[in-house]
Amino acid sequence: MADRLDYYFRQRVTEAELDLGFELLEKADRNLAADIGVYGIVSGAEPAPHSPVADLTIDLTAPGRAYDHIGQRIFFGTGQRVDCSIDLSGIPTEVTVAGKERWLAVFIRFDRLLSDPRTDGNSQQVYFRRDETFEFVVRQGAEGNVGAAAKVPLQEDELLVCDVLRSHGQTQIQAGDIDTSRRQAFIFATGDAVQIVSGLWSVLSPATETVQSALDSADAVLDGHFDGTANKHPAAHVAYTPHGFVGASNVQAAIDEVVDDLSSATAGTPGASKVGADAVAGTPNALPAGNVDGQLSQLLAWLNSHVGAAAGAHAASAISAAVHNYIAGTSVQAQLQEIVSTLLAQTAGTPGSSRIGADAVTGTPNALAAGTVDAQLSTLLGNVNSHITNATGAHAASAISVADSGGNLAASNVEAALAEILDAFEDDHYRGNEGNAGQHRTIHQPNMGTGKVLLWEAIGVGSAATHLRVYVDSDSVWFLLNTSWNGSAWARDSTSWFCGGFRFSRQDFQLFHEDSFAATFTNWTCTWTIPMRSTVNSAFEITGTVREVGRLGIESHNTYNATRNMALGATATFRSRFPATPSSITFASSSSYNFSGNPSLWDTDRDGFGFFSYQNVPSNSSVYWFGSYTAVA
Amino acid sequence: MAIREIRTSDFDQECAKCGAVRAVTLSSVEVGVARDNQIDSRIVPLPPCPTCGATEFLLRSPTGEEHPTPGSYGHLHRVLVDELHAKLVKANRVANGLDAKTVALKEPSAETIGRYFPGGLKLPPPPKSDGDKQ
């Protein structure tokens, strides 16, 4: 309600009285707004950089509605552009010092727009209409350091639209320069002015029964709830929609189910089977998309296969190794190669043996100091050379043991072995400290068995042709070349050579020859025997392949004075006794006279043959035939 | 060195004097050497060597005389001569005055021939040298 004026009948009202009527009504409106506490920008007047091209003005959206602190209505129906380059006094707002900034405050305030001018009774010009309008006020604060400039204080009869930040050298106001945190938005009524009834509330307990207090209480509850310090509620009271392998319907049960499923070690449905895994590329192995359980199983299989591989797991170069001592390689392959190369090195000063340590070795008269194998080898070589080059007295022969793997000696050291050998040697030889040192004394041989026993064998110059053996049996001594007796036959040393020899006994002497080249044989091709004890013992008796060539001849004379047919004949004796009657005898003439053809053979045996011929010999002429015979038996 | 090989109608003979080898046909040879009224049917005179004129006489081995070294060259040649002698007599190649039917033979047995001449009635000469001179 408003204060009222009661105009009465026939009252002559004045201008002031009419104006008072409007003022009282207007005051009642504004009192209502002031009493309720309504003020602020209701809508519109949203600041933004000027469009389309930003400059030092800002645009405000329309329509804009607001009420100031005394309830005066502010309204504009079209978009507004506010110049921020100067303040309400026309002073530029620019920041003059680098490193400084300045806050501007853009306010809106109520105003009256006078219009419809008229001339009153006093001949004064007055405006019949006084419409509600507005104006923008730009105020600027003092320059301050960047981040420390003070904002413009709020004004009692103005409403703050926004703050604008000016900086040094600024030519445009961007969105980031506009701050609406202090914007005086519309307030309908203060919470303290509205009462509430909290008697049945179970959570909120406002200090006073006002909206403000109730909201404060709600804020405290929510603050504790959101901070987790108070007013928490069980997860079981939070609904959850079953999804995937989780069938629970509240958060507590869902989490329990997730935990239980993920921690499950049950074969076939372990927790890892609930966790998905994408495909993982790799060479030589790759993992297909699946779940963690499947991929873990696959990885374990590969790992076991790799770890259990007896060979060819992977290249040694793939195994890293720390640098150590003189080994500079950084992989097992490189270090192994380096070790092998180093150990094989024959470089003077740094041979492989210099890389191998060796502990001290005690001994007398020589000992080895701890060092390297190289150093100890050098020491040993020196010791050995010194020992070997000792001209005399290196050590006693009795200190040298005899292994005697063949079991030939009773002695166990060189001294005793030499004595033992010399004891045996001197039976048939002259000792080294005697005249004819080393030469044979009488050769003694014991009974060496039965059959043909080998007494002596000499290879001579190494030729099988003169490989000499001497055998003895119960009757004879045999001297043989290129053959030996194998117990049942003669065996050639070389099948490229004849065999030969001789044998003598108390009753005969025999020469041998064999020309078959057979590996073994039992009969000699030829033998020549002198039967010393036989009744006929003047010549060799021959066996085998025998061919004898001898001379023979016949001559006579026809003393008659006419030609006569003369019988001529003679005999020939073989030089040796043939083994049998010859099977072939050939006569060849060397000279003849008055002789036709050759003689004919007659009366042949193993000792010789006869021959004859009938020739017609002229009177008082000689006849002769001289030639040779060749007999084969 | 006498006979080398005996074939169906001839045989090879190497002259002991000059070494010439020739084929002698059986039809050119007769068994027996006559002296006055005696004929030695063991002897087979061969034609003189056309090269040197030497004359060879083959002698069939005496009855009852066995060679002391069987298998030797001398024994093998004796077997060939006995075989040739028998072959000539059987072919009635005998000298005048001899009756082939009454000529004593010493023909080798088939066993002897098979044993000593498995490759035929051939008798190569014995080697003349050994070692690197073969």
PDB file of C-alpha atoms in Angstrom, chain A residues 70-317:
ATOM      1  CA  ILE A  70      16.056   1.533  -3.577  1.00  0.00           C
ATOM      2  CA  GLY A  71      13.876  -0.488  -5.927  1.00  0.00           C
ATOM      3  CA  GLN A  72      14.282   1.683  -9.061  1.00  0.00           C
ATOM      4  CA  ARG A  73      13.783  -0.386 -12.151  1.00  0.00           C
ATOM      5  CA  ILE A  74      16.507  -0.406 -14.797  1.00  0.00           C
ATOM      6  CA  PHE A  75      15.697  -1.715 -18.226  1.00  0.00           C
ATOM      7  CA  PHE A  76      17.133  -1.631 -21.729  1.00  0.00           C
ATOM      8  CA  GLY A  77      15.750  -3.401 -24.723  1.00  0.00           C
ATOM      9  CA  THR A  78      18.661  -3.436 -27.151  1.00  0.00           C
ATOM     10  CA  GLY A  79      22.279  -4.547 -26.854  1.00  0.00           C
ATOM     11  CA  GLN A  80      24.619  -2.031 -25.321  1.00  0.00           C
ATOM     12  CA  ARG A  81      28.272  -1.225 -26.005  1.00  0.00           C
ATOM     13  CA  VAL A  82      30.288   0.220 -23.124  1.00  0.00           C
ATOM     14  CA  ASP A  83      33.469   2.168 -23.817  1.00  0.00           C
ATOM     15  CA  CYS A  84      36.101   1.120 -21.289  1.00  0.00           C
ATOM     16  CA  SER A  85      38.918   3.252 -22.675  1.00  0.00           C
ATOM     17  CA  ILE A  86      37.836   6.166 -20.465  1.00  0.00           C
ATOM     18  CA  ASP A  87      36.052   6.365 -17.134  1.00  0.00           C
ATOM     19  CA  LEU A  88      32.965   8.318 -16.178  1.00  0.00           C
ATOM     20  CA  SER A  89      35.089  11.474 -15.900  1.00  0.00           C
ATOM     21  CA  GLY A  90      36.569  11.051 -19.379  1.00  0.00           C
ATOM     22  CA  ILE A  91      39.964  10.038 -18.001  1.00  0.00           C
ATOM     23  CA  PRO A  92      41.704   7.321 -20.062  1.00  0.00           C
ATOM     24  CA  THR A  93      41.887   3.958 -18.332  1.00  0.00           C
ATOM     25  CA  GLU A  94      45.097   2.810 -20.002  1.00  0.00           C
ATOM     26  CA  VAL A  95      47.935   1.391 -17.905  1.00  0.00           C
ATOM     27  CA  THR A  96      50.932   3.622 -18.372  1.00  0.00           C
ATOM     28  CA  VAL A  97      53.655   1.565 -16.733  1.00  0.00           C
ATOM     29  CA  ALA A  98      54.864  -1.808 -17.956  1.00  0.00           C
ATOM     30  CA  GLY A  99      54.431  -4.535 -15.383  1.00  0.00           C
ATOM     31  CA  LYS A 100      51.377  -2.833 -13.953  1.00  0.00           C
ATOM     32  CA  GLU A 101      47.636  -3.470 -14.362  1.00  0.00           C
ATOM     33  CA  ARG A 102      44.394  -1.805 -13.458  1.00  0.00           C
ATOM     34  CA  TRP A 103      40.858  -2.943 -12.632  1.00  0.00           C
ATOM     35  CA  LEU A 104      37.850  -1.193 -14.163  1.00  0.00           C
ATOM     36  CA  ALA A 105      34.321  -1.591 -12.789  1.00  0.00           C
ATOM     37  CA  VAL A 106      31.346  -1.332 -15.143  1.00  0.00           C
ATOM     38  CA  PHE A 107      28.222  -0.218 -13.249  1.00  0.00           C
ATOM     39  CA  ILE A 108      24.659   0.414 -14.343  1.00  0.00           C
ATOM     40  CA  ARG A 109      22.475   2.924 -12.536  1.00  0.00           C
ATOM     41  CA  PHE A 110      18.920   4.311 -12.700  1.00  0.00           C
ATOM     42  CA  ASP A 111      18.211   7.588 -14.528  1.00  0.00           C
ATOM     43  CA  ARG A 112      15.321   9.686 -15.897  1.00  0.00           C
ATOM     44  CA  LEU A 113      14.862  10.584 -19.495  1.00  0.00           C
ATOM     45  CA  LEU A 114      13.149  13.967 -19.874  1.00  0.00           C
ATOM     46  CA  SER A 115      11.015  14.514 -22.990  1.00  0.00           C
ATOM     47  CA  ASP A 116       7.983  16.271 -24.402  1.00  0.00           C
ATOM     48  CA  PRO A 117       8.996  19.796 -23.532  1.00  0.00           C
ATOM     49  CA  ARG A 118       6.176  22.273 -22.870  1.00  0.00           C
ATOM     50  CA  THR A 119       5.763  25.889 -21.637  1.00  0.00           C
ATOM     51  CA  ASP A 120       4.119  26.262 -18.343  1.00  0.00           C
ATOM     52  CA  GLY A 121       2.066  29.146 -16.950  1.00  0.00           C
ATOM     53  CA  ASN A 122       5.177  30.961 -15.989  1.00  0.00           C
ATOM     54  CA  SER A 123       6.375  30.798 -19.510  1.00  0.00           C
ATOM     55  CA  GLN A 124       9.037  28.325 -18.362  1.00  0.00           C
ATOM     56  CA  GLN A 125       9.919  25.343 -20.425  1.00  0.00           C
ATOM     57  CA  VAL A 126       9.221  22.140 -18.676  1.00  0.00           C
ATOM     58  CA  TYR A 127       9.276  18.459 -19.760  1.00  0.00           C
ATOM     59  CA  PHE A 128       5.993  16.824 -19.471  1.00  0.00           C
ATOM     60  CA  ARG A 129       7.435  13.238 -19.554  1.00  0.00           C
ATOM     61  CA  ARG A 130      10.084  11.913 -17.174  1.00  0.00           C
ATOM     62  CA  ASP A 131      10.600   8.241 -18.299  1.00  0.00           C
ATOM     63  CA  GLU A 132      12.716   5.655 -16.471  1.00  0.00           C
ATOM     64  CA  THR A 133      16.052   5.073 -18.124  1.00  0.00           C
ATOM     65  CA  PHE A 134      19.647   4.049 -17.229  1.00  0.00           C
ATOM     66  CA  GLU A 135      23.266   4.838 -17.755  1.00  0.00           C
ATOM     67  CA  PHE A 136      26.591   2.922 -17.603  1.00  0.00           C
ATOM     68  CA  VAL A 137      29.312   4.145 -15.370  1.00  0.00           C
ATOM     69  CA  VAL A 138      32.943   3.082 -15.852  1.00  0.00           C
ATOM     70  CA  ARG A 139      35.139   3.556 -12.840  1.00  0.00           C
ATOM     71  CA  GLN A 140      38.809   2.807 -12.722  1.00  0.00           C
ATOM     72  CA  GLY A 141      40.974   1.644  -9.849  1.00  0.00           C
ATOM     73  CA  ALA A 142      44.560   2.513  -9.128  1.00  0.00           C
ATOM     74  CA  GLU A 143      47.389   0.887 -11.079  1.00  0.00           C
ATOM     75  CA  GLY A 144      49.038  -1.930  -9.224  1.00  0.00           C
ATOM     76  CA  ASN A 145      51.595  -4.621  -9.812  1.00  0.00           C
ATOM     77  CA  VAL A 146      50.409  -7.500 -11.892  1.00  0.00           C
ATOM     78  CA  GLY A 147      48.214  -9.677  -9.676  1.00  0.00           C
ATOM     79  CA  ALA A 148      48.076  -7.078  -6.922  1.00  0.00           C
ATOM     80  CA  ALA A 149      45.900  -4.276  -8.329  1.00  0.00           C
ATOM     81  CA  ALA A 150      42.835  -3.416  -6.192  1.00  0.00           C
ATOM     82  CA  LYS A 151      39.330  -3.621  -7.589  1.00  0.00           C
ATOM     83  CA  VAL A 152      36.921  -0.675  -7.556  1.00  0.00           C
ATOM     84  CA  PRO A 153      34.624  -0.608  -4.485  1.00  0.00           C
ATOM     85  CA  LEU A 154      30.918  -1.253  -5.022  1.00  0.00           C
ATOM     86  CA  GLN A 155      28.679   1.781  -5.257  1.00  0.00           C
ATOM     87  CA  GLU A 156      25.498   2.153  -3.150  1.00  0.00           C
ATOM     88  CA  ASP A 157      23.265   3.485  -5.916  1.00  0.00           C
ATOM     89  CA  GLU A 158      24.777   1.491  -8.735  1.00  0.00           C
ATOM     90  CA  LEU A 159      24.829  -2.170  -9.716  1.00  0.00           C
ATOM     91  CA  LEU A 160      28.109  -3.796 -10.726  1.00  0.00           C
ATOM     92  CA  VAL A 161      27.834  -5.485 -14.107  1.00  0.00           C
ATOM     93  CA  CYS A 162      31.440  -6.755 -14.237  1.00  0.00           C
ATOM     94  CA  ASP A 163      35.064  -5.959 -13.575  1.00  0.00           C
ATOM     95  CA  VAL A 164      37.446  -5.458 -16.514  1.00  0.00           C
ATOM     96  CA  LEU A 165      41.202  -5.881 -16.276  1.00  0.00           C
ATOM     97  CA  ARG A 166      43.397  -3.449 -18.175  1.00  0.00           C
ATOM     98  CA  SER A 167      47.056  -4.182 -18.789  1.00  0.00           C
ATOM     99  CA  HIS A 168      50.002  -2.240 -20.186  1.00  0.00           C
ATOM    100  CA  GLY A 169      49.805  -1.759 -23.939  1.00  0.00           C
ATOM    101  CA  GLN A 170      46.382  -3.412 -24.150  1.00  0.00           C
ATOM    102  CA  THR A 171      44.334  -2.637 -27.288  1.00  0.00           C
ATOM    103  CA  GLN A 172      41.599  -5.257 -26.956  1.00  0.00           C
ATOM    104  CA  ILE A 173      39.474  -6.555 -24.089  1.00  0.00           C
ATOM    105  CA  GLN A 174      39.230 -10.324 -24.354  1.00  0.00           C
ATOM    106  CA  ALA A 175      36.942 -12.733 -22.524  1.00  0.00           C
ATOM    107  CA  GLY A 176      39.745 -13.474 -20.054  1.00  0.00           C
ATOM    108  CA  ASP A 177      39.897  -9.831 -19.094  1.00  0.00           C
ATOM    109  CA  ILE A 178      36.198  -9.789 -17.994  1.00  0.00           C
ATOM    110  CA  ASP A 179      35.472 -10.900 -14.425  1.00  0.00           C
ATOM    111  CA  THR A 180      31.820 -11.443 -13.292  1.00  0.00           C
ATOM    112  CA  SER A 181      32.673 -12.882  -9.877  1.00  0.00           C
ATOM    113  CA  ARG A 182      31.475  -9.685  -8.160  1.00  0.00           C
ATOM    114  CA  ARG A 183      28.512  -9.104 -10.499  1.00  0.00           C
ATOM    115  CA  GLN A 184      25.548  -7.989  -8.469  1.00  0.00           C
ATOM    116  CA  ALA A 185      22.955 -10.503  -9.574  1.00  0.00           C
ATOM    117  CA  PHE A 186      19.356 -10.298  -8.595  1.00  0.00           C
ATOM    118  CA  ILE A 187      18.450 -10.976  -4.963  1.00  0.00           C
ATOM    119  CA  PHE A 188      14.778 -11.570  -4.346  1.00  0.00           C
ATOM    120  CA  ALA A 189      14.923 -11.635  -0.526  1.00  0.00           C
ATOM    121  CA  THR A 190      17.513 -12.546   2.148  1.00  0.00           C
ATOM    122  CA  GLY A 191      17.345 -15.940   3.706  1.00  0.00           C
ATOM    123  CA  ASP A 192      17.206 -14.487   7.151  1.00  0.00           C
ATOM    124  CA  ALA A 193      13.917 -12.894   6.255  1.00  0.00           C
ATOM    125  CA  VAL A 194      12.161 -16.200   5.477  1.00  0.00           C
ATOM    126  CA  GLN A 195      11.100 -18.472   8.284  1.00  0.00           C
ATOM    127  CA  ILE A 196      10.924 -22.236   8.155  1.00  0.00           C
ATOM    128  CA  VAL A 197       9.489 -24.992  10.429  1.00  0.00           C
ATOM    129  CA  SER A 198      12.059 -27.665  11.189  1.00  0.00           C
ATOM    130  CA  GLY A 199      10.271 -29.593  13.861  1.00  0.00           C
ATOM    131  CA  LEU A 200      10.093 -32.906  11.968  1.00  0.00           C
ATOM    132  CA  TRP A 201      13.444 -32.730  10.281  1.00  0.00           C
ATOM    133  CA  SER A 202      15.808 -35.622  11.077  1.00  0.00           C
ATOM    134  CA  VAL A 203      19.007 -34.486   9.449  1.00  0.00           C
ATOM    135  CA  LEU A 204      19.014 -30.686   9.368  1.00  0.00           C
ATOM    136  CA  SER A 205      19.118 -28.821  12.619  1.00  0.00           C
ATOM    137  CA  PRO A 206      19.206 -25.080  11.787  1.00  0.00           C
ATOM    138  CA  ALA A 207      20.398 -22.729  14.488  1.00  0.00           C
ATOM    139  CA  THR A 208      17.372 -20.562  13.831  1.00  0.00           C
ATOM    140  CA  GLU A 209      14.132 -21.238  12.071  1.00  0.00           C
ATOM    141  CA  THR A 210      15.084 -19.312   8.922  1.00  0.00           C
ATOM    142  CA  VAL A 211      15.850 -20.337   5.400  1.00  0.00           C
ATOM    143  CA  GLN A 212      19.362 -18.981   5.776  1.00  0.00           C
ATOM    144  CA  SER A 213      19.987 -21.047   8.852  1.00  0.00           C
ATOM    145  CA  ALA A 214      18.390 -24.130   7.304  1.00  0.00           C
ATOM    146  CA  LEU A 215      20.565 -23.756   4.259  1.00  0.00           C
ATOM    147  CA  ASP A 216      23.636 -23.291   6.447  1.00  0.00           C
ATOM    148  CA  SER A 217      22.733 -26.482   8.252  1.00  0.00           C
ATOM    149  CA  ALA A 218      22.214 -28.293   4.931  1.00  0.00           C
ATOM    150  CA  ASP A 219      25.534 -26.950   3.723  1.00  0.00           C
ATOM    151  CA  ALA A 220      27.260 -28.238   6.856  1.00  0.00           C
ATOM    152  CA  VAL A 221      25.661 -31.652   6.400  1.00  0.00           C
ATOM    153  CA  LEU A 222      26.577 -31.821   2.740  1.00  0.00           C
ATOM    154  CA  ASP A 223      30.059 -30.476   3.423  1.00  0.00           C
ATOM    155  CA  GLY A 224      30.669 -33.250   5.939  1.00  0.00           C
ATOM    156  CA  HIS A 225      29.096 -35.744   3.586  1.00  0.00           C
ATOM    157  CA  PHE A 226      31.075 -34.648   0.572  1.00  0.00           C
ATOM    158  CA  ASP A 227      34.314 -34.367   2.552  1.00  0.00           C
ATOM    159  CA  GLY A 228      33.658 -37.786   3.995  1.00  0.00           C
ATOM    160  CA  THR A 229      34.025 -36.505   7.562  1.00  0.00           C
ATOM    161  CA  ALA A 230      30.392 -36.898   8.635  1.00  0.00           C
ATOM    162  CA  ASN A 231      26.954 -37.897   7.507  1.00  0.00           C
ATOM    163  CA  LYS A 232      28.261 -40.691   5.370  1.00  0.00           C
ATOM    164  CA  HIS A 233      25.869 -43.370   4.269  1.00  0.00           C
ATOM    165  CA  PRO A 234      26.602 -47.113   3.599  1.00  0.00           C
ATOM    166  CA  ALA A 235      27.511 -48.146   0.087  1.00  0.00           C
ATOM    167  CA  ALA A 236      24.734 -50.696   0.366  1.00  0.00           C
ATOM    168  CA  HIS A 237      22.330 -47.764   0.171  1.00  0.00           C
ATOM    169  CA  VAL A 238      23.630 -46.748  -3.241  1.00  0.00           C
ATOM    170  CA  ALA A 239      21.774 -48.521  -5.975  1.00  0.00           C
ATOM    171  CA  TYR A 240      23.698 -50.260  -8.705  1.00  0.00           C
ATOM    172  CA  THR A 241      22.431 -51.676 -11.969  1.00  0.00           C
ATOM    173  CA  PRO A 242      23.807 -55.215 -12.559  1.00  0.00           C
ATOM    174  CA  HIS A 243      26.348 -55.230 -15.318  1.00  0.00           C
ATOM    175  CA  GLY A 244      28.736 -57.731 -16.855  1.00  0.00           C
ATOM    176  CA  PHE A 245      29.774 -60.396 -14.379  1.00  0.00           C
ATOM    177  CA  VAL A 246      28.486 -58.247 -11.427  1.00  0.00           C
ATOM    178  CA  GLY A 247      24.965 -59.240 -10.540  1.00  0.00           C
ATOM    179  CA  ALA A 248      24.585 -57.126  -7.319  1.00  0.00           C
ATOM    180  CA  SER A 249      22.081 -54.307  -7.145  1.00  0.00           C
ATOM    181  CA  ASN A 250      23.877 -51.950  -4.740  1.00  0.00           C
ATOM    182  CA  VAL A 251      27.387 -50.525  -4.602  1.00  0.00           C
ATOM    183  CA  GLN A 252      28.461 -52.466  -1.468  1.00  0.00           C
ATOM    184  CA  ALA A 253      27.376 -55.820  -2.886  1.00  0.00           C
ATOM    185  CA  ALA A 254      28.802 -54.913  -6.297  1.00  0.00           C
ATOM    186  CA  ILE A 255      32.187 -54.005  -4.802  1.00  0.00           C
ATOM    187  CA  ASP A 256      32.176 -57.162  -2.689  1.00  0.00           C
ATOM    188  CA  GLU A 257      31.347 -59.189  -5.756  1.00  0.00           C
ATOM    189  CA  VAL A 258      34.053 -57.469  -7.792  1.00  0.00           C
ATOM    190  CA  VAL A 259      36.631 -58.004  -5.004  1.00  0.00           C
ATOM    191  CA  ASP A 260      35.603 -61.608  -4.533  1.00  0.00           C
ATOM    192  CA  ASP A 261      35.676 -62.325  -8.267  1.00  0.00           C
ATOM    193  CA  LEU A 262      38.992 -60.540  -8.787  1.00  0.00           C
ATOM    194  CA  SER A 263      40.633 -62.308  -5.820  1.00  0.00           C
ATOM    195  CA  SER A 264      39.287 -65.704  -6.815  1.00  0.00           C
ATOM    196  CA  ALA A 265      41.917 -68.421  -7.311  1.00  0.00           C
ATOM    197  CA  THR A 266      39.387 -70.990  -8.439  1.00  0.00           C
ATOM    198  CA  ALA A 267      40.589 -73.039 -11.388  1.00  0.00           C
ATOM    199  CA  GLY A 268      38.692 -72.049 -14.498  1.00  0.00           C
ATOM    200  CA  THR A 269      37.310 -68.806 -13.033  1.00  0.00           C
ATOM    201  CA  PRO A 270      40.242 -66.980 -11.441  1.00  0.00           C
ATOM    202  CA  GLY A 271      40.153 -63.227 -10.876  1.00  0.00           C
ATOM    203  CA  ALA A 272      42.510 -62.702 -13.803  1.00  0.00           C
ATOM    204  CA  SER A 273      39.870 -64.154 -16.128  1.00  0.00           C
ATOM    205  CA  LYS A 274      37.616 -61.192 -15.184  1.00  0.00           C
ATOM    206  CA  VAL A 275      40.147 -58.622 -16.390  1.00  0.00           C
ATOM    207  CA  GLY A 276      40.194 -57.981 -20.088  1.00  0.00           C
ATOM    208  CA  ALA A 277      43.373 -57.508 -22.039  1.00  0.00           C
ATOM    209  CA  ASP A 278      43.834 -56.139 -25.496  1.00  0.00           C
ATOM    210  CA  ALA A 279      46.000 -57.728 -28.152  1.00  0.00           C
ATOM    211  CA  VAL A 280      49.720 -57.151 -27.737  1.00  0.00           C
ATOM    212  CA  ALA A 281      51.881 -57.225 -30.832  1.00  0.00           C
ATOM    213  CA  GLY A 282      55.356 -58.705 -30.651  1.00  0.00           C
ATOM    214  CA  THR A 283      57.915 -60.888 -32.353  1.00  0.00           C
ATOM    215  CA  PRO A 284      58.394 -63.814 -32.184  1.00  0.00           C
ATOM    216  CA  ASN A 285      55.381 -63.987 -29.866  1.00  0.00           C
ATOM    217  CA  ALA A 286      52.200 -61.918 -29.846  1.00  0.00           C
ATOM    218  CA  LEU A 287      49.218 -61.987 -27.509  1.00  0.00           C
ATOM    219  CA  PRO A 288      45.703 -62.041 -28.934  1.00  0.00           C
ATOM    220  CA  ALA A 289      42.977 -60.006 -27.243  1.00  0.00           C
ATOM    221  CA  GLY A 290      41.414 -61.900 -24.345  1.00  0.00           C
ATOM    222  CA  ASN A 291      41.730 -61.679 -20.594  1.00  0.00           C
ATOM    223  CA  VAL A 292      44.622 -61.448 -18.164  1.00  0.00           C
ATOM    224  CA  ASP A 293      44.274 -65.099 -17.134  1.00  0.00           C
ATOM    225  CA  GLY A 294      44.610 -66.329 -20.719  1.00  0.00           C
ATOM    226  CA  GLN A 295      47.492 -64.018 -21.466  1.00  0.00           C
ATOM    227  CA  LEU A 296      49.245 -64.999 -18.193  1.00  0.00           C
ATOM    228  CA  SER A 297      48.866 -68.686 -19.112  1.00  0.00           C
ATOM    229  CA  GLN A 298      50.262 -68.029 -22.573  1.00  0.00           C
ATOM    230  CA  LEU A 299      53.147 -65.986 -21.158  1.00  0.00           C
ATOM    231  CA  LEU A 300      53.913 -68.721 -18.574  1.00  0.00           C
ATOM    232  CA  ALA A 301      53.966 -71.348 -21.321  1.00  0.00           C
ATOM    233  CA  TRP A 302      56.360 -69.256 -23.387  1.00  0.00           C
ATOM    234  CA  LEU A 303      58.488 -68.492 -20.354  1.00  0.00           C
ATOM    235  CA  ASN A 304      58.697 -72.142 -19.290  1.00  0.00           C
ATOM    236  CA  SER A 305      59.489 -73.174 -22.835  1.00  0.00           C
ATOM    237  CA  HIS A 306      62.167 -70.531 -22.962  1.00  0.00           C
ATOM    238  CA  VAL A 307      63.628 -71.301 -19.526  1.00  0.00           C
ATOM    239  CA  GLY A 308      63.443 -75.055 -20.089  1.00  0.00           C
ATOM    240  CA  ALA A 309      64.950 -74.917 -23.541  1.00  0.00           C
ATOM    241  CA  ALA A 310      68.067 -77.116 -23.636  1.00  0.00           C
ATOM    242  CA  ALA A 311      69.482 -75.209 -26.587  1.00  0.00           C
ATOM    243  CA  GLY A 312      68.750 -72.263 -28.814  1.00  0.00           C
ATOM    244  CA  ALA A 313      66.644 -70.292 -26.270  1.00  0.00           C
ATOM    245  CA  HIS A 314      67.907 -67.088 -27.775  1.00  0.00           C
ATOM    246  CA  ALA A 315      71.127 -65.452 -28.775  1.00  0.00           C
ATOM    247  CA  ALA A 316      73.627 -64.813 -26.020  1.00  0.00           C
ATOM    248  CA  SER A 317      73.873 -61.318 -27.425  1.00  0.00           C
TER     249      SER A 317
END
